[in-house]
Amino acid sequence: NRVGVGGHSYGAFMVANLLSHSNLFAAGIARSGAYNRTLTPFGFQSEERSYWEAPDVYYTMSPFMHADKMKTPLLLIHGEADNNSGTYPLQSKRYFNALKGLGATVRLVMLPKESHGYRAKESIMHLLWEQDEWLDKYVKNKSEPVQP
């Protein structure tokens, strides 16, 4: 109950899946991920089939499709100018909207003028601050449920 998980790019996708399908972690941080695989219809990682050849795989692998299962606080961070074809900023924005609409504890931080890898000192300092605050609140100082 005092372990957080984080990842960038494919790691962010894995974080979102871990949190949607388990209760092993107190909080998560996902940076510049792809959360809806139907938006990358011509394959991803080792999946070479297109969405039209394997729609069930794309649907099942997408954390977006399991947003209703998210019970763990999740911090999403994304560069506003991400030009990686699989991780356009739309991925984080739509995932955030779905999670927020379903009542999940979620925060979205968009880093101005940043692409898939963050370079500006201000952006890096900001994301480190956001991550520290998130982990302090939901991992280090996590409030325990009241026992009856």
CSV table of C-alpha atoms in Angstrom, one decimal:
chain,number,residue,atom,x,y,z
A,1,ASN,CA,0.0,0.0,0.0
A,2,ARG,CA,3.1,2.3,-0.2
A,3,VAL,CA,4.4,1.4,-3.6
A,4,GLY,CA,4.0,3.7,-6.7
A,5,VAL,CA,4.6,2.8,-10.3
A,6,GLY,CA,5.6,5.0,-13.2
A,7,GLY,CA,6.6,4.9,-16.8
A,8,HIS,CA,7.2,6.8,-20.0
A,9,SER,CA,5.9,6.0,-23.5
A,10,TYR,CA,5.3,2.2,-23.6
A,11,GLY,CA,6.0,2.3,-19.8
A,12,ALA,CA,3.1,4.7,-19.4
A,13,PHE,CA,0.8,2.3,-21.3
A,14,MET,CA,1.9,-0.5,-19.0
A,15,VAL,CA,1.3,1.6,-15.9
A,16,ALA,CA,-2.2,2.4,-17.0
A,17,ASN,CA,-2.9,-1.3,-17.7
A,18,LEU,CA,-1.4,-2.4,-14.3
A,19,LEU,CA,-3.6,0.1,-12.5
A,20,SER,CA,-6.7,-0.8,-14.4
A,21,HIS,CA,-6.3,-4.6,-13.7
A,22,SER,CA,-4.8,-4.7,-10.2
A,23,ASN,CA,-4.8,-3.1,-6.8
A,24,LEU,CA,-1.1,-3.6,-6.2
A,25,PHE,CA,0.0,0.0,-6.2
A,26,ALA,CA,-0.9,3.1,-4.2
A,27,ALA,CA,-0.5,5.5,-7.1
A,28,GLY,CA,0.8,5.8,-10.7
A,29,ILE,CA,2.6,8.2,-12.9
A,30,ALA,CA,2.2,7.8,-16.7
A,31,ARG,CA,4.2,10.1,-19.1
A,32,SER,CA,3.5,10.5,-22.8
A,33,GLY,CA,1.7,7.2,-23.3
A,34,ALA,CA,-0.7,5.6,-25.8
A,35,TYR,CA,-3.8,4.6,-23.9
A,36,ASN,CA,-6.2,3.9,-26.8
A,37,ARG,CA,-4.6,1.5,-29.2
A,38,THR,CA,-7.4,1.9,-31.8
A,39,LEU,CA,-5.8,5.3,-32.5
A,40,THR,CA,-2.6,3.4,-33.7
A,41,PRO,CA,-4.4,1.1,-36.1
A,42,PHE,CA,-1.4,-0.2,-38.1
A,43,GLY,CA,0.3,-2.1,-35.3
A,44,PHE,CA,2.2,-1.4,-32.1
A,45,GLN,CA,5.2,-2.9,-30.4
A,46,SER,CA,5.2,-6.6,-31.6
A,47,GLU,CA,1.6,-6.5,-32.8
A,48,GLU,CA,1.9,-6.5,-36.6
A,49,ARG,CA,-1.7,-7.0,-37.5
A,50,SER,CA,-3.8,-3.9,-38.2
A,51,TYR,CA,-6.8,-2.9,-36.1
A,52,TRP,CA,-9.1,-4.3,-38.8
A,53,GLU,CA,-7.4,-7.7,-38.6
A,54,ALA,CA,-7.4,-7.9,-34.8
A,55,PRO,CA,-9.9,-5.5,-33.3
A,56,ASP,CA,-10.3,-7.5,-30.1
A,57,VAL,CA,-6.5,-7.2,-29.4
A,58,TYR,CA,-6.6,-3.5,-29.9
A,59,TYR,CA,-9.6,-3.1,-27.7
A,60,THR,CA,-8.5,-5.4,-24.9
A,61,MET,CA,-5.0,-3.9,-24.8
A,62,SER,CA,-6.3,-0.3,-24.5
A,63,PRO,CA,-6.3,1.1,-20.9
A,64,PHE,CA,-8.9,3.6,-22.3
A,65,MET,CA,-11.4,0.8,-22.7
A,66,HIS,CA,-11.0,-0.1,-19.1
A,67,ALA,CA,-11.1,3.4,-17.6
A,68,ASP,CA,-14.1,2.3,-15.5
A,69,LYS,CA,-11.8,-0.1,-13.6
A,70,MET,CA,-9.3,2.6,-12.5
A,71,LYS,CA,-9.3,2.9,-8.7
A,72,THR,CA,-5.8,4.1,-8.2
A,73,PRO,CA,-4.7,7.8,-8.3
A,74,LEU,CA,-3.0,8.5,-11.7
A,75,LEU,CA,-0.9,11.4,-12.7
A,76,LEU,CA,-0.7,11.9,-16.5
A,77,ILE,CA,2.1,14.0,-18.0
A,78,HIS,CA,2.5,14.8,-21.7
A,79,GLY,CA,4.4,17.1,-23.9
A,80,GLU,CA,2.0,19.4,-25.8
A,81,ALA,CA,4.1,19.1,-29.0
A,82,ASP,CA,4.5,15.3,-28.9
A,83,ASN,CA,5.0,14.3,-32.5
A,84,ASN,CA,5.5,10.6,-32.0
A,85,SER,CA,2.8,9.0,-34.2
A,86,GLY,CA,1.7,6.6,-31.4
A,87,THR,CA,1.6,9.1,-28.6
A,88,TYR,CA,0.0,12.3,-29.8
A,89,PRO,CA,-1.2,14.5,-26.8
A,90,LEU,CA,-4.7,13.5,-27.7
A,91,GLN,CA,-4.0,10.2,-26.1
A,92,SER,CA,-3.5,11.7,-22.6
A,93,LYS,CA,-6.3,14.3,-23.0
A,94,ARG,CA,-8.9,11.7,-24.0
A,95,TYR,CA,-7.8,9.3,-21.3
A,96,PHE,CA,-7.9,12.0,-18.7
A,97,ASN,CA,-11.4,13.0,-19.8
A,98,ALA,CA,-12.6,9.4,-19.5
A,99,LEU,CA,-11.1,8.9,-16.1
A,100,LYS,CA,-12.3,12.2,-14.7
A,101,GLY,CA,-15.8,11.6,-16.1
A,102,LEU,CA,-15.9,8.2,-14.3
A,103,GLY,CA,-14.8,9.8,-11.0
A,104,ALA,CA,-11.2,8.5,-10.9
A,105,THR,CA,-8.5,10.4,-9.0
A,106,VAL,CA,-6.5,11.8,-11.9
A,107,ARG,CA,-4.4,14.8,-12.9
A,108,LEU,CA,-3.2,15.9,-16.3
A,109,VAL,CA,-0.1,18.0,-16.7
A,110,MET,CA,0.6,19.3,-20.3
A,111,LEU,CA,4.2,20.5,-20.8
A,112,PRO,CA,4.3,23.5,-23.2
A,113,LYS,CA,6.5,23.1,-26.4
A,114,GLU,CA,7.7,19.6,-25.3
A,115,SER,CA,7.8,16.6,-27.6
A,116,HIS,CA,8.0,13.0,-26.7
A,117,GLY,CA,11.2,13.5,-24.7
A,118,TYR,CA,11.2,16.5,-22.4
A,119,ARG,CA,14.2,18.9,-22.8
A,120,ALA,CA,13.6,22.3,-21.3
A,121,LYS,CA,15.0,22.7,-17.8
A,122,GLU,CA,11.7,24.3,-16.7
A,123,SER,CA,9.7,21.4,-18.0
A,124,ILE,CA,11.9,18.8,-16.3
A,125,MET,CA,11.8,20.8,-13.0
A,126,HIS,CA,8.0,21.1,-13.3
A,127,LEU,CA,7.5,17.4,-13.9
A,128,LEU,CA,9.8,16.4,-11.1
A,129,TRP,CA,7.8,18.7,-8.8
A,130,GLU,CA,4.5,17.3,-10.0
A,131,GLN,CA,5.8,13.7,-9.4
A,132,ASP,CA,7.1,14.5,-6.0
A,133,GLU,CA,3.8,16.1,-4.9
A,134,TRP,CA,1.8,13.2,-6.3
A,135,LEU,CA,3.9,10.6,-4.6
A,136,ASP,CA,4.0,12.5,-1.3
A,137,LYS,CA,0.2,12.7,-1.3
A,138,TYR,CA,-0.8,9.3,-2.6
A,139,VAL,CA,2.1,7.1,-1.5
A,140,LYS,CA,4.2,8.5,1.3
A,141,ASN,CA,1.4,10.3,3.2
A,142,LYS,CA,-1.5,8.1,2.0
A,143,SER,CA,-4.4,8.2,4.4
A,144,GLU,CA,-5.4,4.8,5.7
A,145,PRO,CA,-9.0,3.7,5.5
A,146,VAL,CA,-10.8,4.0,8.9
A,147,GLN,CA,-11.3,0.5,10.4
A,148,PRO,CA,-14.8,-0.2,11.8
